[in-house]
Amino acid sequence: MNTVLDITKEHCPMTFVKTKLALSKLEKGDRLEVLLTQGEPLDNVPRSCEEQGYRVISIEDMGQGIFKVTIEK
């Protein structure tokens, strides 16, 4: 199951807080697609997720400074 989380309007550290909260609601093996902006969110969210034991599947440039990070629980 894929769930989408749009945090393009959020700022650090809330970007990771909201991502971690969304991941906590998923079952093992489920994927979360996180829409975020370049800069700190793009640097911090994937790194923090990997540090927490989640798997970053892909990072896609969606254009206009928006990226989609797919994370597997």
Coordinates of C-alpha atoms in Angstrom, one line a residue:
M1 CA 0.0 0.0 0.0
N2 CA 1.3 3.5 -0.9
T3 CA 0.3 6.5 1.2
V4 CA 1.0 10.1 0.1
L5 CA 2.1 12.8 2.5
D6 CA 2.4 16.4 1.3
I7 CA 4.7 18.4 3.5
T8 CA 5.6 21.1 0.9
K9 CA 4.3 23.9 3.2
E10 CA 6.1 22.6 6.3
H11 CA 9.5 23.6 7.7
C12 CA 12.1 21.6 9.6
P13 CA 11.8 20.0 12.1
M14 CA 8.1 19.5 11.4
T15 CA 8.9 17.9 8.0
F16 CA 10.5 14.8 9.7
V17 CA 8.0 14.8 12.6
K18 CA 5.0 14.6 10.3
T19 CA 6.9 12.0 8.1
K20 CA 7.7 9.8 11.2
L21 CA 4.1 10.1 12.4
A22 CA 2.8 9.0 9.0
L23 CA 5.2 6.0 8.9
S24 CA 4.2 4.9 12.4
K25 CA 0.6 4.3 11.0
L26 CA 1.8 2.0 8.2
E27 CA 2.4 -1.7 8.3
K28 CA 5.9 -3.2 7.6
G29 CA 6.5 -3.2 3.9
D30 CA 4.1 -0.4 3.2
R31 CA 5.4 2.7 1.3
L32 CA 5.0 6.4 2.1
E33 CA 5.4 8.9 -0.8
V34 CA 6.5 12.2 0.7
L35 CA 6.2 15.4 -1.3
L36 CA 8.6 18.0 0.0
T37 CA 10.7 21.0 -1.1
Q38 CA 14.4 21.2 -1.9
G39 CA 16.9 22.4 0.7
E40 CA 16.6 21.4 4.3
P41 CA 13.6 19.1 4.0
L42 CA 15.2 17.2 1.0
D43 CA 18.5 16.9 2.9
N44 CA 17.1 16.0 6.3
V45 CA 14.0 13.8 5.8
P46 CA 15.6 11.0 3.7
R47 CA 18.7 11.0 6.0
S48 CA 16.6 10.9 9.2
C49 CA 14.4 8.1 7.9
E50 CA 17.4 6.0 7.1
E51 CA 18.9 6.7 10.5
Q52 CA 15.6 5.4 12.0
G53 CA 15.8 2.2 10.1
Y54 CA 13.4 3.0 7.2
R55 CA 14.4 2.3 3.6
V56 CA 14.5 5.2 1.1
I57 CA 13.4 3.7 -2.2
S58 CA 13.7 6.7 -4.5
I59 CA 13.9 10.5 -4.7
E60 CA 12.2 12.0 -7.8
D61 CA 12.4 15.6 -9.0
M62 CA 8.8 16.6 -9.7
G63 CA 9.8 20.1 -10.9
Q64 CA 9.3 23.6 -9.5
G65 CA 11.4 22.7 -6.4
I66 CA 9.2 19.8 -5.3
F67 CA 10.6 16.3 -4.8
K68 CA 8.9 12.9 -4.1
V69 CA 10.7 10.7 -1.7
T70 CA 9.4 7.1 -1.5
I71 CA 10.1 5.4 1.9
E72 CA 9.4 1.8 2.8
K73 CA 8.6 0.9 6.4

